mmCIF file of C-alpha atoms and ligand atoms in Angstrom:
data_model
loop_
_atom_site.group_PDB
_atom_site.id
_atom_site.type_symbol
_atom_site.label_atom_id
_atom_site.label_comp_id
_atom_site.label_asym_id
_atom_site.label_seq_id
_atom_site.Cartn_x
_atom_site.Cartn_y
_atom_site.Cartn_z
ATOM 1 C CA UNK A 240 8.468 -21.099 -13.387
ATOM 2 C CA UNK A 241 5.271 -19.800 -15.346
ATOM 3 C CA UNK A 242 3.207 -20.159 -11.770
ATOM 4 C CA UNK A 243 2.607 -17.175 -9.943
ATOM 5 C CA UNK A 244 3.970 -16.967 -6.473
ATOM 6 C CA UNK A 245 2.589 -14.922 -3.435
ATOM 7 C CA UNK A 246 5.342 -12.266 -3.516
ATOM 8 C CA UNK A 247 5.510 -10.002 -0.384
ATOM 9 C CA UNK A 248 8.521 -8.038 -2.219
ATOM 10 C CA UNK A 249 9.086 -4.410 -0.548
ATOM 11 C CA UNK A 250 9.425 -3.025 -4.136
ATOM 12 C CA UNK A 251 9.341 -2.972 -6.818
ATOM 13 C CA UNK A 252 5.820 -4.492 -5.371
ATOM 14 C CA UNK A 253 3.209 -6.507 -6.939
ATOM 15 C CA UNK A 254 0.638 -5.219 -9.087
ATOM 16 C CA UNK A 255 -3.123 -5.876 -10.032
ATOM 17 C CA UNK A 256 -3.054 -9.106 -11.763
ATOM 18 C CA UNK A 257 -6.063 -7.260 -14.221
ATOM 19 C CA UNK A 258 -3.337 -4.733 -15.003
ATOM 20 C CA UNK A 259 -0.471 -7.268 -15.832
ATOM 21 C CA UNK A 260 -2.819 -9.293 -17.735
ATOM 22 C CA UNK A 261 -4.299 -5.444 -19.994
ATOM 23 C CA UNK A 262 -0.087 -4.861 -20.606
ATOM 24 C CA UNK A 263 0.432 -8.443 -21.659
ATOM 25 C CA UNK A 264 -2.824 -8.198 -24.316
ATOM 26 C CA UNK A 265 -1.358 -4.560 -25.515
ATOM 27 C CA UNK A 266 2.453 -5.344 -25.233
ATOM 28 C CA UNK A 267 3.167 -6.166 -28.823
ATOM 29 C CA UNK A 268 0.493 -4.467 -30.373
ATOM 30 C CA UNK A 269 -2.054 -1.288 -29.400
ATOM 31 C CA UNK A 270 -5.310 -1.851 -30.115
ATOM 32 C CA UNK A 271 -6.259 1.172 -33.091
ATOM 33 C CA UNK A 272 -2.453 2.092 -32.805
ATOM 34 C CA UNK A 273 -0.646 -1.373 -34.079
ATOM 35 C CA UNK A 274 2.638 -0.505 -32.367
ATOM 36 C CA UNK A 275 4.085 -1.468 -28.913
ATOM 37 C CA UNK A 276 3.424 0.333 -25.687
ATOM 38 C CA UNK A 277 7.294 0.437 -25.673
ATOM 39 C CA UNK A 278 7.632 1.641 -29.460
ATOM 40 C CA UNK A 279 4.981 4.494 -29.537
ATOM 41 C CA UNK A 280 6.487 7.996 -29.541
ATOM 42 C CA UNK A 281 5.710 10.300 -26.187
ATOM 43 C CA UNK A 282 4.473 12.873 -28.263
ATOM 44 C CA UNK A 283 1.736 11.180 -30.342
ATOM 45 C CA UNK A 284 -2.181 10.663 -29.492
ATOM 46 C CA UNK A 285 -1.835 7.736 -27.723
ATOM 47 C CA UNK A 286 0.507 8.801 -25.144
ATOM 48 C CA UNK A 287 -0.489 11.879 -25.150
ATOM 49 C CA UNK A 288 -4.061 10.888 -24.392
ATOM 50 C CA UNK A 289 -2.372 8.013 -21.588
ATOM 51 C CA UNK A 290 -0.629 10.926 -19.743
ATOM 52 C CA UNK A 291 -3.779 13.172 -19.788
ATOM 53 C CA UNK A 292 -6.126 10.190 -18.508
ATOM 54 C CA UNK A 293 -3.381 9.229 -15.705
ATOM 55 C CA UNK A 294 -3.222 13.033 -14.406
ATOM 56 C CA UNK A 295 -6.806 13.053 -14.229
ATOM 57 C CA UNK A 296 -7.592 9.675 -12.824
ATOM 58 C CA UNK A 297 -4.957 10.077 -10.098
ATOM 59 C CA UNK A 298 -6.527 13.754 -9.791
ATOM 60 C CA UNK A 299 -9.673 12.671 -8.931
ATOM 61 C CA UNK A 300 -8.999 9.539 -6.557
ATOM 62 C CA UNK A 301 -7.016 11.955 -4.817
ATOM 63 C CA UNK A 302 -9.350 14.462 -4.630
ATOM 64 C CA UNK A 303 -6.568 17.256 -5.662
ATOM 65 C CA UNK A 304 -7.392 20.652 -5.508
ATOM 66 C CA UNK A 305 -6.943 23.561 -8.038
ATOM 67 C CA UNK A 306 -3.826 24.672 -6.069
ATOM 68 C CA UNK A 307 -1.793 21.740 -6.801
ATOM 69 C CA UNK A 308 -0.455 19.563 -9.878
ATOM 70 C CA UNK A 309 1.016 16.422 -10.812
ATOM 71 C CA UNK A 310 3.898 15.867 -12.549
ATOM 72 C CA UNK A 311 6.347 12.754 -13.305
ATOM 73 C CA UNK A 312 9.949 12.900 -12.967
ATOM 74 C CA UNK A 313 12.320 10.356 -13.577
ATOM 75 C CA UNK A 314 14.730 9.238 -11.465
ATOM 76 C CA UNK A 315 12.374 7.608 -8.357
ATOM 77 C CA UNK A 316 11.679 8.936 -4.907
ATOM 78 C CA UNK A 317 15.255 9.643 -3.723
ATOM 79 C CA UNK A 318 15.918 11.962 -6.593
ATOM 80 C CA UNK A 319 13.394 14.050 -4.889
ATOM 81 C CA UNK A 320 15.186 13.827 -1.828
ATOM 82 C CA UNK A 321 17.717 16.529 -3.865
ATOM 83 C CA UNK A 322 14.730 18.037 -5.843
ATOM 84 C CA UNK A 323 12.897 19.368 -2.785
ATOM 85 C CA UNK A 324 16.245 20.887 -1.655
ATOM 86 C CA UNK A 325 17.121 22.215 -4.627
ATOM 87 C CA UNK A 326 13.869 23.952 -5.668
ATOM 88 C CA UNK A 327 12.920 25.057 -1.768
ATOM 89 C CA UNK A 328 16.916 26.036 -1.121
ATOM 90 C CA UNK A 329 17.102 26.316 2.936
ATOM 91 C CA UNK A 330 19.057 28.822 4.291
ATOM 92 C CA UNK A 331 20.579 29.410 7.961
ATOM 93 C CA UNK A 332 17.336 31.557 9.319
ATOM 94 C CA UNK A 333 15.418 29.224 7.496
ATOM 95 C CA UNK A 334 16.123 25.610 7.828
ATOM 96 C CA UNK A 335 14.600 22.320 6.608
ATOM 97 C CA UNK A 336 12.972 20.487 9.537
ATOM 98 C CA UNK A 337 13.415 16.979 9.248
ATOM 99 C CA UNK A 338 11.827 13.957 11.037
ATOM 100 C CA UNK A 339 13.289 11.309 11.196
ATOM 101 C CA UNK A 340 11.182 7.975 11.618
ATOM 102 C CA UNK A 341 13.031 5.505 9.740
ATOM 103 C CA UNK A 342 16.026 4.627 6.899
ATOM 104 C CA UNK A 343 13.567 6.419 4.430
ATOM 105 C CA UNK A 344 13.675 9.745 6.475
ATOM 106 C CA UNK A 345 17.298 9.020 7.663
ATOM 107 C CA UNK A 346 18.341 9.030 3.397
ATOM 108 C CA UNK A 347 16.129 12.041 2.871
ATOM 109 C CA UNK A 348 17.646 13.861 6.143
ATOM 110 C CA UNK A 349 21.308 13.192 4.523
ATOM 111 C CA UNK A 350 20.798 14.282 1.182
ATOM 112 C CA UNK A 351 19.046 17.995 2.308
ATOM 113 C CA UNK A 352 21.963 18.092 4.895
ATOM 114 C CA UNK A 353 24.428 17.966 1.701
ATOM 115 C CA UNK A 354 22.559 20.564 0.284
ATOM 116 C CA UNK A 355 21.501 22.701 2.343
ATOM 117 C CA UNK A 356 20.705 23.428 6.338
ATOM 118 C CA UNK A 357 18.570 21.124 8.391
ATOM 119 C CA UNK A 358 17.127 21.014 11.618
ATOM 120 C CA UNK A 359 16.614 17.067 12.801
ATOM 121 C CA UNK A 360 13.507 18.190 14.619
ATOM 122 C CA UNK A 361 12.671 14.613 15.637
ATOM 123 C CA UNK A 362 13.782 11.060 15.387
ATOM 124 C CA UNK A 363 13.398 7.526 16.519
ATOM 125 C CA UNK A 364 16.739 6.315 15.848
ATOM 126 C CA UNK A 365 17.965 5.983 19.846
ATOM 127 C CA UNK A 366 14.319 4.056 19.720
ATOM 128 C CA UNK A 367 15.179 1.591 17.193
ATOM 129 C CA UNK A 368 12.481 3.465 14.450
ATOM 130 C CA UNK A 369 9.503 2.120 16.772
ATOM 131 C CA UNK A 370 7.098 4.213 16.174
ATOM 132 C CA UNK A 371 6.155 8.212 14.549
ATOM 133 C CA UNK A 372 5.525 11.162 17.023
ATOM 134 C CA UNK A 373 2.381 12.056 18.194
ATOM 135 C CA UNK A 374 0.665 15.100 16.909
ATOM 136 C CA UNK A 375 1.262 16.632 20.402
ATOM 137 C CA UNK A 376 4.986 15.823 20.307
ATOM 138 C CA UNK A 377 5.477 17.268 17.050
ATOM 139 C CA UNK A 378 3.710 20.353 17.725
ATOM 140 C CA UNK A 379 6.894 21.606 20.510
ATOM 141 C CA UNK A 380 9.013 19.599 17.370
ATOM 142 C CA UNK A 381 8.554 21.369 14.315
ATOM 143 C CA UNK A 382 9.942 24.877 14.011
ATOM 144 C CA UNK A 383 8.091 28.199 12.585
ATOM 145 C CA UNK A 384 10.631 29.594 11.171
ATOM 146 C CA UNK A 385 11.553 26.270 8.857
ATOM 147 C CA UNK A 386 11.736 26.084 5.492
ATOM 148 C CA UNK A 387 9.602 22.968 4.700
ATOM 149 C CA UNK A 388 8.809 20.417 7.071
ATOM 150 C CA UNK A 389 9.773 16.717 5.892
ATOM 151 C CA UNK A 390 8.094 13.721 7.134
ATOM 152 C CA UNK A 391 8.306 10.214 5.544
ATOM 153 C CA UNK A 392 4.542 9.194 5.872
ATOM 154 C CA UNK A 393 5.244 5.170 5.753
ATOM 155 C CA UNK A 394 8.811 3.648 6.773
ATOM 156 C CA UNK A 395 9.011 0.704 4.259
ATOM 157 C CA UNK A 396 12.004 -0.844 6.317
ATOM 158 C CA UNK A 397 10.995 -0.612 9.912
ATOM 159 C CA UNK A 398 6.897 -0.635 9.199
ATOM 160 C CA UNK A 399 6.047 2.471 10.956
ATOM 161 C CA UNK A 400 3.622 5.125 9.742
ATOM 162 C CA UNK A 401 1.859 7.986 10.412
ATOM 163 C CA UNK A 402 -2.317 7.436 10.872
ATOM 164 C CA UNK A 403 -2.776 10.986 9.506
ATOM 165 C CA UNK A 404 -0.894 13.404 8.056
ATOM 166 C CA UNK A 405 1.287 15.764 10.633
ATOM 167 C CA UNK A 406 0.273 19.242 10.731
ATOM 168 C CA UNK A 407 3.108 22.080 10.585
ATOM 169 C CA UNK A 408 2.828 25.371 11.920
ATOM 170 C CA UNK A 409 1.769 27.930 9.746
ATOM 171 C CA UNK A 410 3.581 29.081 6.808
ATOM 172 C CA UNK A 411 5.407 25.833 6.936
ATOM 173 C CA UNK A 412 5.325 23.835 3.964
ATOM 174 C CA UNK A 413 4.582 19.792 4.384
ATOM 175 C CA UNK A 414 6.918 17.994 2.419
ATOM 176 C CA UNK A 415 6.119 14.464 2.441
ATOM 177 C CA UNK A 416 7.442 10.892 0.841
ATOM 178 C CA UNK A 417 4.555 9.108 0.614
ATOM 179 C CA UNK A 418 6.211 6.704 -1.595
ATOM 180 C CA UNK A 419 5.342 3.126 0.130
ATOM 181 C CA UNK A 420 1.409 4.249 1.471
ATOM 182 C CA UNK A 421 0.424 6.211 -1.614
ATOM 183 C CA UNK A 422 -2.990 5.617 -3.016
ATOM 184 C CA UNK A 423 -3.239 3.092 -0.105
ATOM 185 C CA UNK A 424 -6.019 5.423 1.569
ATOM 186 C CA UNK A 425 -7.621 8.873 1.199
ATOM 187 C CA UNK A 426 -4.614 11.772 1.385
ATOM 188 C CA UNK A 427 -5.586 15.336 2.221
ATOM 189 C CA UNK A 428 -3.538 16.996 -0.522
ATOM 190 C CA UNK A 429 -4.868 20.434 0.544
ATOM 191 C CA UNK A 430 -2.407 20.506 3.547
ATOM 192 C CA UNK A 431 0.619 19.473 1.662
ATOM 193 C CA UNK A 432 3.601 21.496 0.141
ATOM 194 C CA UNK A 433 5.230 18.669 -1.826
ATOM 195 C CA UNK A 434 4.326 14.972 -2.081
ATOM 196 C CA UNK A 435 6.214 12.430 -3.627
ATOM 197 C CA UNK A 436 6.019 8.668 -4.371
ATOM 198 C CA UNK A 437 8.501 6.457 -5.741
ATOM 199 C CA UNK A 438 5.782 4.438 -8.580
ATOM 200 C CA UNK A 439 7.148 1.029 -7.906
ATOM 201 C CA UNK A 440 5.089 0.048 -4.540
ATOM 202 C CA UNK A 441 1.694 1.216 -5.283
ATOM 203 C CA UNK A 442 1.378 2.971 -8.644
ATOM 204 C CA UNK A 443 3.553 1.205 -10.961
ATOM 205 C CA UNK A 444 7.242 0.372 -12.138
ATOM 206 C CA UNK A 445 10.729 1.990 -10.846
ATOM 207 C CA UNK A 446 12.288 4.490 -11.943
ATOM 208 C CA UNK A 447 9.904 7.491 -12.034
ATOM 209 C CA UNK A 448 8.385 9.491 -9.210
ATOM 210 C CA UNK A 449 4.878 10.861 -8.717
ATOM 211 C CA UNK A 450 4.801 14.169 -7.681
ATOM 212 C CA UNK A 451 2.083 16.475 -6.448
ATOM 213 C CA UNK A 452 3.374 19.994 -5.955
ATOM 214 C CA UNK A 453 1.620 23.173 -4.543
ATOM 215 C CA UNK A 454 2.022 25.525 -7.533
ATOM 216 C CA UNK A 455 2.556 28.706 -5.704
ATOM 217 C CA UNK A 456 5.704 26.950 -3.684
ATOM 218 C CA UNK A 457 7.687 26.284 -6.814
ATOM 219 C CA UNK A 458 7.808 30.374 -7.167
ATOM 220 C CA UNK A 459 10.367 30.377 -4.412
ATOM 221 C CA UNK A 460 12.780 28.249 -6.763
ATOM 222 C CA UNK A 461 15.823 30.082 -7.895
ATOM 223 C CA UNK A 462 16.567 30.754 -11.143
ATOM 224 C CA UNK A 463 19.072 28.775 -12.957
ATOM 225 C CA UNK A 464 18.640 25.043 -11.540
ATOM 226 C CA UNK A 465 19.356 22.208 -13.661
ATOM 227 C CA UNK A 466 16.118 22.000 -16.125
ATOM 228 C CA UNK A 467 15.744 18.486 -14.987
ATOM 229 C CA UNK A 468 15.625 19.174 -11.278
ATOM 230 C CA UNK A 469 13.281 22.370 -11.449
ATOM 231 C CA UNK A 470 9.421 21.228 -10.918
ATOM 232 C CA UNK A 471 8.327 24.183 -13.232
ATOM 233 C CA UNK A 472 9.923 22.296 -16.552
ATOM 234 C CA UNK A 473 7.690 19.196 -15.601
ATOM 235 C CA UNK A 474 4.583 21.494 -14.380
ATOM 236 C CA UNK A 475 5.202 24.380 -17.636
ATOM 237 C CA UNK A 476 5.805 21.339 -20.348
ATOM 238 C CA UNK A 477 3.178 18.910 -18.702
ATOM 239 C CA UNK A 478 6.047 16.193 -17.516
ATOM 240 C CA UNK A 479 7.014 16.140 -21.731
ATOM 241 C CA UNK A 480 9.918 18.510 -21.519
ATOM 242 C CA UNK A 481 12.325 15.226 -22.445
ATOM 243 C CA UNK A 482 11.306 11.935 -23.031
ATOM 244 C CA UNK A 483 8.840 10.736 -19.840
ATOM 245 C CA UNK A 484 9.174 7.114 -18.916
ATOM 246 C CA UNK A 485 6.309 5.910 -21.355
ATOM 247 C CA UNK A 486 5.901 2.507 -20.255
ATOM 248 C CA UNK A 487 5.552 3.488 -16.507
ATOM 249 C CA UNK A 488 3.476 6.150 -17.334
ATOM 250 C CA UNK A 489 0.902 3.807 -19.077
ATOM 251 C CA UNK A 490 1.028 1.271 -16.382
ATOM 252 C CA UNK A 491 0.336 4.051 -13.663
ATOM 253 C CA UNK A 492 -2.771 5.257 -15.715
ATOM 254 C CA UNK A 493 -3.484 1.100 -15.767
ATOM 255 C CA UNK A 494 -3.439 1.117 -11.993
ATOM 256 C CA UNK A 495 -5.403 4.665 -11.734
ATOM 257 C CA UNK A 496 -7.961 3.256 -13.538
ATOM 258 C CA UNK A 497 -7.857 0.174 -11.459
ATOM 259 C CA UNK A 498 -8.463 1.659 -8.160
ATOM 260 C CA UNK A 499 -11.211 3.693 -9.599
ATOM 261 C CA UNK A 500 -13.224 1.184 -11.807
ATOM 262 C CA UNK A 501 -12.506 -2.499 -9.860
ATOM 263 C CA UNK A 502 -12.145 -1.181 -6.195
ATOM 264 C CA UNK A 503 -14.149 1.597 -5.698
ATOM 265 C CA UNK A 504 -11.467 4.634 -4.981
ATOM 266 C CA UNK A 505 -9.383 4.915 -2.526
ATOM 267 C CA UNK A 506 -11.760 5.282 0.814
ATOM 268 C CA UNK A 507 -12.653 1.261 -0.348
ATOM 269 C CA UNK A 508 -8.956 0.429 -0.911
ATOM 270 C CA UNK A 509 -8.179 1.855 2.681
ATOM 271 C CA UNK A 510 -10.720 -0.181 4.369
ATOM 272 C CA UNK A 511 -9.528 -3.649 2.159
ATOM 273 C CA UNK A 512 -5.836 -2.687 3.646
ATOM 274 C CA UNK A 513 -6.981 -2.042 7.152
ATOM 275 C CA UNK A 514 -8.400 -5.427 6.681
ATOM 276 C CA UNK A 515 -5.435 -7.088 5.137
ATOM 277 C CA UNK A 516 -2.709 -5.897 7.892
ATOM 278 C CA UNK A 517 -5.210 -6.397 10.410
ATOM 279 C CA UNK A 518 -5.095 -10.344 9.850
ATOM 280 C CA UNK A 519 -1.385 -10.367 10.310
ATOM 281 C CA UNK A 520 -1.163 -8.578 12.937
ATOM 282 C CA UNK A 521 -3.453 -10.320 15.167
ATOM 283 C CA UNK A 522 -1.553 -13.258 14.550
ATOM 284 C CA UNK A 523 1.508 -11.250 16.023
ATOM 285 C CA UNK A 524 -0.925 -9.895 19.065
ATOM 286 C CA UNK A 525 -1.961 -14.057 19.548
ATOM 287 C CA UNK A 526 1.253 -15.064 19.944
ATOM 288 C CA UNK A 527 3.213 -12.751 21.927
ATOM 289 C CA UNK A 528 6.274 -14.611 23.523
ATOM 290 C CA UNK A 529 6.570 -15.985 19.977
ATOM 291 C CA UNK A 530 6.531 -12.841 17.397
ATOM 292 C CA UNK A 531 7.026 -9.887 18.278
ATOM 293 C CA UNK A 532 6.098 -6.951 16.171
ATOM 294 C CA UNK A 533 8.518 -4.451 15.930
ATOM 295 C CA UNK A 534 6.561 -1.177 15.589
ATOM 296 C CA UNK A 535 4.022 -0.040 18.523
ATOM 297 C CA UNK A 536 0.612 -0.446 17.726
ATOM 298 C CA UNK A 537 -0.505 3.202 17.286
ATOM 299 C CA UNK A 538 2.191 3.465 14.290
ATOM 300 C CA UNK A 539 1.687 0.276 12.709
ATOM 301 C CA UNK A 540 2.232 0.386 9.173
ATOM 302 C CA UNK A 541 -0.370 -1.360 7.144
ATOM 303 C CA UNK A 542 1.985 -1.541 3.663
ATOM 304 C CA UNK A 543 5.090 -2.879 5.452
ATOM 305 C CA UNK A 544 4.549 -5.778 8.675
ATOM 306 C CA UNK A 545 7.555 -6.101 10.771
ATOM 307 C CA UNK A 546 8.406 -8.769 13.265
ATOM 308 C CA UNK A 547 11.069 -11.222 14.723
ATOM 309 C CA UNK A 548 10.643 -14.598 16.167
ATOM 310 C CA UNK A 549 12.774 -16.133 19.095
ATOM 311 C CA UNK A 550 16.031 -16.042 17.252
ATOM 312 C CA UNK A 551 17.860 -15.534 13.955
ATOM 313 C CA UNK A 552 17.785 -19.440 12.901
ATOM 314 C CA UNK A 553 14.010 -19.537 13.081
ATOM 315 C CA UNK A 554 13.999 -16.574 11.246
ATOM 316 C CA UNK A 555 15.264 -18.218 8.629
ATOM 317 C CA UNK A 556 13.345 -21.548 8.554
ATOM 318 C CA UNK A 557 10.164 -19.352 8.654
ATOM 319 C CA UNK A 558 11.373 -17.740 5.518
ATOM 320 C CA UNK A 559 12.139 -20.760 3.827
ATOM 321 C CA UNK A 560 9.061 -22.874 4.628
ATOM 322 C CA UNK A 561 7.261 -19.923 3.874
ATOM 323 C CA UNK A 562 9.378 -19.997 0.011
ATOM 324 C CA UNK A 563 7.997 -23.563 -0.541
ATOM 325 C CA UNK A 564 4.360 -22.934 0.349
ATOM 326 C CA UNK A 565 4.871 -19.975 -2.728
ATOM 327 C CA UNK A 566 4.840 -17.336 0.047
ATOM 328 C CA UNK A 567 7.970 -14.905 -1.291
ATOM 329 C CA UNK A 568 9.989 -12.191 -0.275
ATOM 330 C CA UNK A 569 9.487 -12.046 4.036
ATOM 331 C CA UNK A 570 13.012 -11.749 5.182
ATOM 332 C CA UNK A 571 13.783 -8.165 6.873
ATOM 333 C CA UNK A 572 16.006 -5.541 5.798
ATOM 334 C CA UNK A 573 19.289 -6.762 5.909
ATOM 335 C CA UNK A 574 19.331 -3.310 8.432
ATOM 336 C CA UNK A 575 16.887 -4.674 10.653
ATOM 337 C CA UNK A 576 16.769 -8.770 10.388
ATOM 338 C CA UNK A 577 13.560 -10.577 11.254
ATOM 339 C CA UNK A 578 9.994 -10.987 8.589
ATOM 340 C CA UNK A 579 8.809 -8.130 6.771
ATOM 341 C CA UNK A 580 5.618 -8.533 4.484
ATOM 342 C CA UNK A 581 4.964 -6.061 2.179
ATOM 343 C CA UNK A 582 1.121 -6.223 1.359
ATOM 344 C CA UNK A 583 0.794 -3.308 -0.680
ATOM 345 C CA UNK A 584 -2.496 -2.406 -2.673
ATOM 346 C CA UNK A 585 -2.643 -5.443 -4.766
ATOM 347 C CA UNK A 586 -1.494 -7.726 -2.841
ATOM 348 C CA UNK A 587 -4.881 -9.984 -2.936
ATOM 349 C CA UNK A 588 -6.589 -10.942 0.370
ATOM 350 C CA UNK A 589 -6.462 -14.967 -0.091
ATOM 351 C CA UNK A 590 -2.525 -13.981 -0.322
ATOM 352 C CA UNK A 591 -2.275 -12.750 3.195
ATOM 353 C CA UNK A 592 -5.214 -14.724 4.444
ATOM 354 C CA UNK A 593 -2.407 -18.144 3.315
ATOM 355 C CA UNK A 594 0.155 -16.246 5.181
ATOM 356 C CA UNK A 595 -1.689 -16.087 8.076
ATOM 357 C CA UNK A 596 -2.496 -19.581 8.010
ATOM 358 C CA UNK A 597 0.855 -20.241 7.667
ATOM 359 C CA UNK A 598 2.018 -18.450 10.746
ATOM 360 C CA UNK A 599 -0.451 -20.235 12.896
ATOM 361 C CA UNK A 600 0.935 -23.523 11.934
ATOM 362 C CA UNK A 601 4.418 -22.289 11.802
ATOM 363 C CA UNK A 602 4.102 -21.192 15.444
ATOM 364 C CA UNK A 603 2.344 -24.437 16.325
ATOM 365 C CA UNK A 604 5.079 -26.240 15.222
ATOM 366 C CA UNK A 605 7.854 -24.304 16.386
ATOM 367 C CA UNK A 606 6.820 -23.136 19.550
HETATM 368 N N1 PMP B 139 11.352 6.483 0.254
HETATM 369 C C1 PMP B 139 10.723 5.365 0.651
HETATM 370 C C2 PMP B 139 9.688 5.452 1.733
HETATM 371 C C3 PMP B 139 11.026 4.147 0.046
HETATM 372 O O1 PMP B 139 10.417 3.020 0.438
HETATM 373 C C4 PMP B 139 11.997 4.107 -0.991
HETATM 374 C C5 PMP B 139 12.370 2.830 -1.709
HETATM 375 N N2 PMP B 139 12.139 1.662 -1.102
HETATM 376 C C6 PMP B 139 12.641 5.295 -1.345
HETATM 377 C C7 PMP B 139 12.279 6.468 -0.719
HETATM 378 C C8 PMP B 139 13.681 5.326 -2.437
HETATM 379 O O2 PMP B 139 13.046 5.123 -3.635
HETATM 380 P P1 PMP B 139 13.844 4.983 -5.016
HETATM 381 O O3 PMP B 139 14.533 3.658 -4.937
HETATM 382 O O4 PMP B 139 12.747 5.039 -6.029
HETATM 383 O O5 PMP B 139 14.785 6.101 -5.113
#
């Protein structure tokens, strides 16, 4: 098949069609370098200049302050489920705070329990991962003494999110995966500890992690971590301590530069997303006895749309009529069942506008 389909894959995710189309031009051969993106060594002036670029592009969209730097570590989001623990070690006065709105939080609750003491300060398991707490509910939630406070700011499986970031109480470090919302919207990096985003949703391929620490944090370390898991070998050597992932380091600065030149920054590609789940979710709201959305409306998730239908074996006809229109990749979780559509950054309007379409007439004709 050389057509493109409409892929609503969780992740890895689509990605700008401007940016596939730069890495097909450049794959075999750099313009003024004459080598492959995939043959060039990390340490000479292209990629050195390509890692600069991408620090600072993501810097500015993000608006990060002096206070805090970005790194890129291998290994994808859930190897900072054990980085965070390892580098701010908990201890039994002072415990990591966990909440718990989805399977993203669940996985990052499990791995700092291994290593180290948690607190589950909150979670929406006995609810079926429905929606986040509200800022007033966390508030009596979140603990003073903690060591970090860990919040998963976008549940890829179950589609719930938090509107804003949570606040902690003071002294209380904000440790958040942003991996499925990042560079979706506008993120107030000033009130965060650690952030961390798996690339492949919005920012680029698997297998490497985008991480925004708060330098002054990473003092607490102890000494004598694996080089690989301590953030100060990634912030002291620039993320060139071993070989980076080169490739997904140059697509990442592609997408950077993306956001910033063809949409406008990231206030514009918030108000193009609102737009996007908005559509699909007003077909859920139209058709109530028909789909149901799973999360609550004030945590809707505007990455990840979740929904069933009447029952399992329409489930699955919607999913493959949907396949033969070129609409791909809306079954559920195998953990949750039902539709989930994944309309992440560059997924293009006129793809969820068809999907839309297509659930009008699918509910028409089912219903
Ligand atoms: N956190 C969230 C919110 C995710 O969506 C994912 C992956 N889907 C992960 C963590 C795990 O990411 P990785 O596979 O890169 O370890």
């Amino acid at each position: 098949m050389t057509e493109r389909v409409v892929s609503f894959s969780p992740g890895p995710g689509v990605l700008p069609l401007p940016v596939l189309e730069q890495i097909q031009a450049e794959i075999v051969s750099l313009p003024g370098v004459g080598a492959s993106p995939l043959e060039v060594s990390h340490r000479g002036a292209w990629f050195t200049g390509v890692l600069e670029r991408a620090v600072d592009d993501l810097g500015a969209l993000l608006d990060i302050p002096d206070t805090h730097r970005i790194v890129f570590c291998p290994g994808g989001a859930s190897m900072q489920f054990s980085m965070v623990a390892l580098n701010l070690p908990a201890d039994e006065r002072h415990p990591a705070d966990v909440v718990v709105t989805g399977s993203w939080g669940a996985a990052a609750h499990r791995e700092l329990t291994r290593l180290g003491p948690t607190r589950l300060a909150w979670s929406g398991s006995d609810a079926g991962y429905t929606r986040v707490p509200t800022p007033e509910e966390l508030v009596g939630a979140l603990s003073p003494g903690a060591r970090l406070a860990h919040v998963t700011t976008n549940e890829t499986i179950h589609g719930v999110r938090f509107a804003s970031l949570p606040s902690t109480p003071s002294g209380v470090p904000l440790v958040a995966d942003v991996s499925s919302d990042f560079l979706s919207g506008p993120l107030d990096i000033g009130r965060t500890g650690i952030v961390y985003a798996g690339a492949q949703k919005n920012a680029g391929p698997a297998g490497v992690a985008v991480v925004i620490v708060r330098e002054d944090l990473i003092g607490r370390a102890p000494d004598g971590l694996p080089k690989l898991l301590d953030y100060r070998t990634y912030i002291e050597h620039g993320s060139l301590y071993n070989t980076p992932p080169v490739f997904a380091i140059y697509v990442i600065g592609l997408v950077a530069r993306w956001l910033r030149d063809e949409i406008g920054g990231l206030e514009s590609m918030r108000v193009r997303n609102e737009h996007k789940a908005a559509l699909l979710y007003d077909e859920i709201d139209a058709a109530p006895g028909f789909y149901r959305g799973h999360a609550e409306p004030a945590s809707r998730s505007l990455m990840n749309v979740t929904w069933r239908l009447p029952d399992d074996e329409l489930e699955r006809t919607f999913v493959e009529e949907a396949a033969a229109q070129g609409l791909t990749e809306l079954r559920g979780h195998r953990s949750v069942g039902g539709i989930r559509t994944s309309i992440y950054n560059a997924m293009p309007l006129d793809g969820v506008e068809a999907l839309a379409a297509f659930m009008r007439s699918f509910r028409d004709r089912h219903s």
